[in-house]
Coordinates of C-alpha atoms and ligand atoms in Angstrom, one line a residue:
X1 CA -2.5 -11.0 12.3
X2 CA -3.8 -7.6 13.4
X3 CA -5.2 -6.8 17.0
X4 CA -7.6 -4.2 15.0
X5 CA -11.0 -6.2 16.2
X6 CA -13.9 -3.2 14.8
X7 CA -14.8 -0.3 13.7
X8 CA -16.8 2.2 16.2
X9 CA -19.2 5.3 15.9
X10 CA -17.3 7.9 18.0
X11 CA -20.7 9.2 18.6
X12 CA -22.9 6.6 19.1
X13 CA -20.6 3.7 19.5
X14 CA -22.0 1.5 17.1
X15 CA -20.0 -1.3 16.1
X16 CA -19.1 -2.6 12.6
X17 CA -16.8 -4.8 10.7
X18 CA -13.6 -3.7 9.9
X19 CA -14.7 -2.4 5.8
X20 CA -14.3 0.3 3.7
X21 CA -16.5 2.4 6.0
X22 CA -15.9 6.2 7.5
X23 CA -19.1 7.3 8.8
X24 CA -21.6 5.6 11.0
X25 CA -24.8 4.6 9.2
X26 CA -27.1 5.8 12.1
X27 CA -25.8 9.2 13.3
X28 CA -23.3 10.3 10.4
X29 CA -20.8 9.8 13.2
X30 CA -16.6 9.6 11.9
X31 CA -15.9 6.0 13.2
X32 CA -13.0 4.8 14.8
X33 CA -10.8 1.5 14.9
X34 CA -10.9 -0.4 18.1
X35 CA -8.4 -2.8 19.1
X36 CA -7.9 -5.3 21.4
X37 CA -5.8 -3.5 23.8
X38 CA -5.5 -6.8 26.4
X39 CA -3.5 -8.8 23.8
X40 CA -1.4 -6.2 22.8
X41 CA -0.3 -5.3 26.6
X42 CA 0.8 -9.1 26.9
X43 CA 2.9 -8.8 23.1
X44 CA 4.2 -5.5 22.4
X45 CA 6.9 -5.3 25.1
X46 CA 9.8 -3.0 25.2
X47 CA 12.0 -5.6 23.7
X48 CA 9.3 -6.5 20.7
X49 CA 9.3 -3.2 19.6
X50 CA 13.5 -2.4 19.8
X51 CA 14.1 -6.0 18.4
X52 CA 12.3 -4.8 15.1
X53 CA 13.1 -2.9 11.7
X54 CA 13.7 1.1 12.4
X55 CA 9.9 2.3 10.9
X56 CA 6.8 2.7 11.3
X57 CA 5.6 -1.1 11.5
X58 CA 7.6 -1.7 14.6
X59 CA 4.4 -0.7 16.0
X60 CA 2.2 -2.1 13.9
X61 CA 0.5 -3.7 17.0
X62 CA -1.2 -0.6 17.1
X63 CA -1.7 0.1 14.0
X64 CA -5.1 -2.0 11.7
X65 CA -3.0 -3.1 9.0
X66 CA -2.5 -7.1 7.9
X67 CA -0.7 -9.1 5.9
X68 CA -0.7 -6.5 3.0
X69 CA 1.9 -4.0 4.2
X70 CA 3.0 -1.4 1.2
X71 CA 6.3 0.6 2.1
X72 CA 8.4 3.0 0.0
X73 CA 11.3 2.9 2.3
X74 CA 10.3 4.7 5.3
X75 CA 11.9 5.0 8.2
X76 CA 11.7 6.4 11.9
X77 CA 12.5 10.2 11.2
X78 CA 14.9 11.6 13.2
X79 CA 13.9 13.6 16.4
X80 CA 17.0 16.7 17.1
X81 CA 17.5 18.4 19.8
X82 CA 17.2 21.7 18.7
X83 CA 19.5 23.7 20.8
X84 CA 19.8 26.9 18.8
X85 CA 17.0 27.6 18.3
X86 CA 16.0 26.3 21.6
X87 CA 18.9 28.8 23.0
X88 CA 16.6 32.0 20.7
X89 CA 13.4 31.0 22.2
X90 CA 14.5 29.9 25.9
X91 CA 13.8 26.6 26.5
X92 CA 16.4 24.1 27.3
X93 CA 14.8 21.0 25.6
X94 CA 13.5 22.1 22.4
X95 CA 12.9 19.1 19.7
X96 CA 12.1 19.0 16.4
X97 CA 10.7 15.6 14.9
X98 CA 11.8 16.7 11.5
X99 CA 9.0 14.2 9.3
X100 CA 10.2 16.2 6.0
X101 CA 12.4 13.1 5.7
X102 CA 9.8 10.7 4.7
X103 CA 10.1 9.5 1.3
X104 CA 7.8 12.1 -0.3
X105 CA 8.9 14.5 2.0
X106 CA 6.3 15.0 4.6
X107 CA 4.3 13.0 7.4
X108 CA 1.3 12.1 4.9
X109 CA 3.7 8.7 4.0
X110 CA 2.5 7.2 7.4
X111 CA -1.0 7.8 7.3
X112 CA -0.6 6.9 3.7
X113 CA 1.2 3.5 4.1
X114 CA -1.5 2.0 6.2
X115 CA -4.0 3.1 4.1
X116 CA -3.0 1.8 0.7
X117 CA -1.8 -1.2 2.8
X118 CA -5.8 -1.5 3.8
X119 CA -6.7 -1.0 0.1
X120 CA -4.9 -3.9 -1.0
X121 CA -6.6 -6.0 2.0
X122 CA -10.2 -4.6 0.8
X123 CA -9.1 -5.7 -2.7
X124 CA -9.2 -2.1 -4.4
X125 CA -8.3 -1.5 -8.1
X126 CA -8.1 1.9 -7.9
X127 CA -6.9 4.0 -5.1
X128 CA -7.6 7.9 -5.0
X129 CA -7.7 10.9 -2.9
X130 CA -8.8 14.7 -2.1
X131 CA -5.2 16.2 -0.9
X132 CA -4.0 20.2 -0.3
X133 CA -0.5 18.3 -2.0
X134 CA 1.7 16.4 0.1
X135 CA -1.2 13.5 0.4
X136 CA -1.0 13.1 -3.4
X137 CA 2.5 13.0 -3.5
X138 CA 2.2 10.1 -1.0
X139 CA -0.8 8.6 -3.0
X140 CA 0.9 8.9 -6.3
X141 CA 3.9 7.4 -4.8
X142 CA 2.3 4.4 -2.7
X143 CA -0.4 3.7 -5.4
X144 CA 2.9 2.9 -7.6
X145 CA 4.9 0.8 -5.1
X146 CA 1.4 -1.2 -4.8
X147 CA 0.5 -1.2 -8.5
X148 CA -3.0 0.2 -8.2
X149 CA -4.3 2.6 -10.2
X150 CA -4.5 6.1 -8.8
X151 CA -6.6 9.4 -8.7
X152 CA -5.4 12.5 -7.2
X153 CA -7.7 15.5 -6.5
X154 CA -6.3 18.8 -5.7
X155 CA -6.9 22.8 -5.7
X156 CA -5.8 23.9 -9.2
X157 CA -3.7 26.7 -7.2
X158 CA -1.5 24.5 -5.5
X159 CA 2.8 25.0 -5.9
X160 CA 4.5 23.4 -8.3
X161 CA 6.4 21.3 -6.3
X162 CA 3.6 19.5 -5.0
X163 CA 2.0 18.8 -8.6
X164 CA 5.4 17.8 -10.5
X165 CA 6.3 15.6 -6.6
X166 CA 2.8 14.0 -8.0
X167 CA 2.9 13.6 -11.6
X168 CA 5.8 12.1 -11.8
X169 CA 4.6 8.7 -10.0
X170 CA 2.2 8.6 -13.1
X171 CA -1.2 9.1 -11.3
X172 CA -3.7 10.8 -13.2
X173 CA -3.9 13.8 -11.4
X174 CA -7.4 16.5 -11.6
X175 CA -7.1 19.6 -10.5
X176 CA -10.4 21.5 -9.2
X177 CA -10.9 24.8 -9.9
X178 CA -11.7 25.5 -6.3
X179 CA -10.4 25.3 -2.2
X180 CA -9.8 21.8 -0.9
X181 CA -13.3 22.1 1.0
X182 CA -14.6 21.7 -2.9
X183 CA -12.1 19.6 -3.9
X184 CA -13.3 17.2 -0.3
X185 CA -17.1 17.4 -1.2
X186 CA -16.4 16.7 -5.0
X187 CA -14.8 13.7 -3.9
X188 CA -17.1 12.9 -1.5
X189 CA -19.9 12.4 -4.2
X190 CA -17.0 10.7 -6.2
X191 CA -16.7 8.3 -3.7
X192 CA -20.3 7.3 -3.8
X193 CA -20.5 6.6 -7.2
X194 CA -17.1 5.0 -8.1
X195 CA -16.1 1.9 -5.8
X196 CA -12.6 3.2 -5.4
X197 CA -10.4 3.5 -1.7
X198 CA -10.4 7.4 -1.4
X199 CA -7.5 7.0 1.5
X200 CA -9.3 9.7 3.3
X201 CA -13.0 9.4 2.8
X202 CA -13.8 5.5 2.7
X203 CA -10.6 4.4 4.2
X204 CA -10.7 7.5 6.6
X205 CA -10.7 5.2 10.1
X206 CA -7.4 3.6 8.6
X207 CA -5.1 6.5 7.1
X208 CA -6.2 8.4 10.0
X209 CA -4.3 5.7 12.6
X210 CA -1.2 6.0 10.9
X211 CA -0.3 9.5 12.5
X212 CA -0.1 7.6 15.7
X213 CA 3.2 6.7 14.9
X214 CA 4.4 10.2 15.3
X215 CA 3.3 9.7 19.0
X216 CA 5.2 6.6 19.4
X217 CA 8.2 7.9 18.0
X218 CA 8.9 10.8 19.9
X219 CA 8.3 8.9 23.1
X220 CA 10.4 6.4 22.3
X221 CA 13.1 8.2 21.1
X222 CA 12.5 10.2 24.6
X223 CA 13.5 7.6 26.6
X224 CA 9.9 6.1 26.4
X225 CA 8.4 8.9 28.2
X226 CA 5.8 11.6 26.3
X227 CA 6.8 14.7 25.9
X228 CA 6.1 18.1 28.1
X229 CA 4.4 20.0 25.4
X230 CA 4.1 19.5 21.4
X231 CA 3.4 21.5 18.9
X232 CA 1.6 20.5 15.9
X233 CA 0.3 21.9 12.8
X234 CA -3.2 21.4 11.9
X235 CA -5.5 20.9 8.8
X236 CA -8.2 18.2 9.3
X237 CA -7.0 18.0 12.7
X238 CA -6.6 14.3 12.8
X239 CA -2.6 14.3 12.9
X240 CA -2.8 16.5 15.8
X241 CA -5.9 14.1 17.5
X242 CA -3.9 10.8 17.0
X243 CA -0.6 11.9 17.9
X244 CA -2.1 12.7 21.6
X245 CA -4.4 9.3 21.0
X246 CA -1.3 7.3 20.6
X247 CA 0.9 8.9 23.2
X248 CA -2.1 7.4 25.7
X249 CA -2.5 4.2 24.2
X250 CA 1.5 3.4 24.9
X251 CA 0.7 4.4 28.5
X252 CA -2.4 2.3 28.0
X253 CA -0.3 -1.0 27.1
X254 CA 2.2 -0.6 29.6
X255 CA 5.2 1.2 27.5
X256 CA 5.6 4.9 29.1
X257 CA 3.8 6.5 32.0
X258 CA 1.1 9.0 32.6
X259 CA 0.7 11.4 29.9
X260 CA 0.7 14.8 30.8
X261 CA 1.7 16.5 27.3
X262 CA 0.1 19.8 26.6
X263 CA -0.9 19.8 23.2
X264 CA -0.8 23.2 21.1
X265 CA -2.5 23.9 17.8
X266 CA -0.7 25.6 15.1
X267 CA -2.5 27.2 12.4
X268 CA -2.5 30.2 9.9
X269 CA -3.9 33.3 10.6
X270 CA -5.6 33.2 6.9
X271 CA -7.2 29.6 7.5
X272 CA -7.6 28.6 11.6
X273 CA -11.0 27.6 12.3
X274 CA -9.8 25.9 15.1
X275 CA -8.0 28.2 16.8
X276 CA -10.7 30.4 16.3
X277 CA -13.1 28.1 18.2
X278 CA -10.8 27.8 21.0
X279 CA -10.3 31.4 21.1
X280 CA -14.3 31.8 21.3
X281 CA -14.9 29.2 23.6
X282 CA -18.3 28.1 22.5
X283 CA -16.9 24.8 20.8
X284 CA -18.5 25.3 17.7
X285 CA -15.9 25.2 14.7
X286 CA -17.0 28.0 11.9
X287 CA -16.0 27.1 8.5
X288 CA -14.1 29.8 7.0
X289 CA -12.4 30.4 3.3
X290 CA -8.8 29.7 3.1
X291 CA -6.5 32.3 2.2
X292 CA -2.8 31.9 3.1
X293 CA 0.9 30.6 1.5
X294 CA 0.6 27.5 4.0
X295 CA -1.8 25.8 1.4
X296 CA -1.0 22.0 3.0
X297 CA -2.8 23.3 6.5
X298 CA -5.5 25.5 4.2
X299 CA -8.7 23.9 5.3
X300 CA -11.3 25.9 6.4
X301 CA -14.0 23.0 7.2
X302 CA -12.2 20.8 9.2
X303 CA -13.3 17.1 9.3
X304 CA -12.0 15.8 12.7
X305 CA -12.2 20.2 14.4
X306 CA -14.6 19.1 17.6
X307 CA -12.0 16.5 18.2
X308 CA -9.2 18.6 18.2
X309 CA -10.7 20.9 20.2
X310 CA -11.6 18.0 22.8
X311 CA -7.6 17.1 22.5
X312 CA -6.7 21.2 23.5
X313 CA -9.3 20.5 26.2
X314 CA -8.1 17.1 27.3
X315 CA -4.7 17.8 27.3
X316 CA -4.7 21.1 29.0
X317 CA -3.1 22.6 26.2
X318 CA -3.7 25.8 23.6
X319 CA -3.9 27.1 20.1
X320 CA -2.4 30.0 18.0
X321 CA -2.7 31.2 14.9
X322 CA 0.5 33.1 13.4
X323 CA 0.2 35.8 10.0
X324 CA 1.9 34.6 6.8
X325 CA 4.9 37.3 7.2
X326 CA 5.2 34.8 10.6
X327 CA 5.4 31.9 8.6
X328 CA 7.9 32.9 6.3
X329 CA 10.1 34.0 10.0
X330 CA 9.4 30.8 11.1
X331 CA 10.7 29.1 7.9
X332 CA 14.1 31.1 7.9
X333 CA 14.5 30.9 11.6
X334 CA 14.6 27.0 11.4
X335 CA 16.4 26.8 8.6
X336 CA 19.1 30.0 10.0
X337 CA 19.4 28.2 13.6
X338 CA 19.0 23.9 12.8
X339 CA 19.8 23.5 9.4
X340 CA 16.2 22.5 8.8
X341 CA 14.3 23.4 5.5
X342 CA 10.2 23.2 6.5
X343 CA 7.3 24.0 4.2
X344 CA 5.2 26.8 5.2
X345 CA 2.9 24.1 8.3
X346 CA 7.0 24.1 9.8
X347 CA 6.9 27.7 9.5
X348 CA 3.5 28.2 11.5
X349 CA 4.7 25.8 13.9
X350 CA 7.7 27.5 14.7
X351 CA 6.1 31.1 14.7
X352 CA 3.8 29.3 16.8
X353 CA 5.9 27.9 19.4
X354 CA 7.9 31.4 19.4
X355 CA 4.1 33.1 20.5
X356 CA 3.1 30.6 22.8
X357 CA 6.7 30.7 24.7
X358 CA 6.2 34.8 24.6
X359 CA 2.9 34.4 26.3
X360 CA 4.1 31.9 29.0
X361 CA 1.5 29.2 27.8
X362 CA 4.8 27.1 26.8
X363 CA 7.8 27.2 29.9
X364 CA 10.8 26.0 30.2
X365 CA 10.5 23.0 32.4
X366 CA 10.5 20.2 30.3
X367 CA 11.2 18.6 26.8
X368 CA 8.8 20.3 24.0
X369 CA 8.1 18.8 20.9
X370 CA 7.4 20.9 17.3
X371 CA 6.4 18.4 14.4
X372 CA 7.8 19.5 11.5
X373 CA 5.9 17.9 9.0
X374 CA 6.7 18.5 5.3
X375 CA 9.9 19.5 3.3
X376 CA 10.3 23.2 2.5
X377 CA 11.8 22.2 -1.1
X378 CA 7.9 21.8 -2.2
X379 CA 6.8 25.1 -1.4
X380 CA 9.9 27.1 -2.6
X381 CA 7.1 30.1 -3.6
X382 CA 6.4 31.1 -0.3
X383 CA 10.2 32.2 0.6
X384 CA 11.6 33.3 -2.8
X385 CA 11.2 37.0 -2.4
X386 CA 12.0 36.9 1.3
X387 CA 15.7 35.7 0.8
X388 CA 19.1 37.3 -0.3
X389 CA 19.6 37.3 -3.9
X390 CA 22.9 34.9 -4.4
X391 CA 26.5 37.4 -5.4
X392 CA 27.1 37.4 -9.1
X393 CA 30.5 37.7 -10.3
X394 CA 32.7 37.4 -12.9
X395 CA 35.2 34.0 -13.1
X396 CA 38.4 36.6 -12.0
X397 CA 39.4 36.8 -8.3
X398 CA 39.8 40.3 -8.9
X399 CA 35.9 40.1 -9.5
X400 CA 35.3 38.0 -6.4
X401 CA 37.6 40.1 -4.3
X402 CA 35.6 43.3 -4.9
X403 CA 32.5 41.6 -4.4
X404 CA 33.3 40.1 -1.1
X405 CA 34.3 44.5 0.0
X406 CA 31.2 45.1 -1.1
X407 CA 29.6 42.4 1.0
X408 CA 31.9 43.3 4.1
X409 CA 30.6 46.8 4.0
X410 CA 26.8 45.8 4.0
X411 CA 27.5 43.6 6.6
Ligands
LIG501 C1 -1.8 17.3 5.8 C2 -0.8 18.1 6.6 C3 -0.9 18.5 7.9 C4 -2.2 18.3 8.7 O1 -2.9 17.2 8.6 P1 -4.3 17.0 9.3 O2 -4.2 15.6 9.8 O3 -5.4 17.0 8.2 O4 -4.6 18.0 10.3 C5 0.1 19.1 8.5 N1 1.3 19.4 7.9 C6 1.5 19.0 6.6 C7 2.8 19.4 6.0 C8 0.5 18.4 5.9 O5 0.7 18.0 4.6
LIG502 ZN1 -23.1 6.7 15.2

């Protein structure tokens, strides 16, 4: 039973049924589930939602899955008060929602879930997808659980721990010799011409509705209130779109108040379209080519842009755009204050949120969210040179001794 009713043209508002179906027929439109908000006000209470299992589907309510539901084992990520680094940066309530403890490791394994869990529904043999590396970890990984047949796409440049975190789930994995926006419009034509679920191309409207849950999450684990501010890495810019969607739609059913959460884009400097829009204020997103370590976030065409700009807008909130020597800062100042290893999108979110508190656009006068969304394990590369080298010694305490005088003195 799913309150999902249609899908809708977020141009034109066309309707259609609820198929394998991203972009309105009419106006080339991205279209967007619609749900049947009434029936959920009168069943998702308070007490529905904390009487159910700790993940993601104790929202499913709100979420256009049926009785297919595909799940590796994920639960509600944890959501810390980050009070050291909070303490560096001046702000009291400083969170981070630390998604790098998703199965595979980053946020994708919502957006993921709900779309293989569609697939199954539309009846889909094979499953497949155009990923900058944590979505085809997630794809390679859900495609398993559900035992469909799976095609990953991805830039041939990627890190190895994103293409070994996919191979080893046994999907037959291409990689492009080219940027994702290649590796998105290869795919594209793909798509067209093999009747396979691409989670986000034909099953776009779907995977897209499972970064709600990051929304509902937080507020719930507020005290079912939304947050102050967030901060949110962005790519396509649907994560950062739904997040603030699904904060409103739990005011919408009755579950927290007004939402007055600022909402900040985080990109890098070497790939940030969007902040660059913002920056110019004509609200016309210019594609550029990627080039920077935070390869996950590296798109430089981005699908849902206007609509993240509309969300900045909306929300009264901002955008910045941080240099790779930043990232790699913001990497080792979460991991050196709140014991929290983040790929290179955690460290532009946190060299983000460092600029943005600087320049008085984030204060100190309520709880502030930064979404850490992938584990820095998969993107080792990016912080190798930029970390002590470990103390060799010999196995003699004589050895150790004269190596710990040595580190005293440096110290
Ligand atoms: C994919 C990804 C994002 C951004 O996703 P979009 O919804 O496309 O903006 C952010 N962080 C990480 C780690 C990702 O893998
Ligand atoms: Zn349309």
């Amino acid at each position: 039973m799913s309150y999902a009713k249609t899908l809708r043209c977020r141009r034109c508002e066309r309707e259609y049924p609820l198929k394998a179906l991203s972009i309105c027929e009419f106006c080339f439109g991205p279209l967007e589930v619609v749900y049947d908000y009434e029936a959920i006000r009168k069943n998702m209470t308070m007490r529905a939602i904390q009487s159910s299992s700790w993940n993601m589907w104790r929202y499913k309510a709100l979420l256009p899955v049926g009785d297919n539901i595909v799940d590796i084992g994920s639960s509600v990520t944890p959501l810390v008060k980050a009070a050291n680094l909070g303490k560096r940066l001046g702000l009291d309530e400083l969170y981070i929602k630390n998604d790098c403890l998703n199965p595979t490791n980053s946020f994708k394994d919502r957006v993921v879930a709900v779309a293989i869990s569609r697939a199954l529904d539309f009846g889909f043999e094979v499953v497949a997808c155009a990923s900058t590396g944590n979505l085809a970890n997630s794809v390679g990984a859900h495609a398993a659980k559900a035992g469909l047949k799976s095609y990953v796409f991805i830039p041939a440049d990627l890190e190895q721990g994103k293409i070994i975190g996919t191979a080893i789930y046994g999907p037959t994995v291409v990689t492009v010799k080219g940027n994702y926006d290649e590796v998105n419009r290869l795919c594209s034509e793909i798509a067209e011409n093999h009747s396979w679920g691409f989670v986000n191309i034909n099953l776009r409207p779907y995977y897209s509705e499972g970064s709600k849950t990051l929304g509902y999450e937080v507020a719930e684990q507020l005290g079912w209130k939304a947050p102050a501010y967030a901060v949110v890495p962005v790519a396509s810019g649907s994560m950062f779109t739904k997040i603030y969607k699904g904060l409103g739609e739990l005011h919408r059913v009755g579950l927290i108040g007004p939402v007055r959460t600022r909402m900040f884009v985080a990109q890098a400097a070497g790939c940030s379209p969007v902040v660059q829009a913002y920056a110019s204020g004509n609200g016309q997103i210019q594609p550029v080519k990627p080039n920077t370590i935070a390869k996950s976030i590296a798109i430089g065409n981005p699908a849902d842009g206007l609509y993240a700009l509309k969300t900045i807008k909306d929300s009264g909130g901002g955008a910045s755009a941080v240099s790779d020597e930043e990232i790699v800062d913001g990497m080792k100042l979460l991991a050196e204050t709140e014991g929290v290893f983040a790929e290179t999108a955690g460290g532009t979110v946190i060299a983000s949120l460092k600029r943005l508190v600087e320049a008085g656009e984030i204060k100190n006068d309520g709880p502030t969210v930064a979404y850490i969304t992938g584990s820095g394990l998969k993107t080792q590369e990016a912080v190798l040179n930029a970390l002590r080298t470990p103390t060799l010694v010999e196995p003699t305490f004589s050895s150790f001794e004269k190596a710990l005088k040595t580190l005293q003195e440096v110290a």
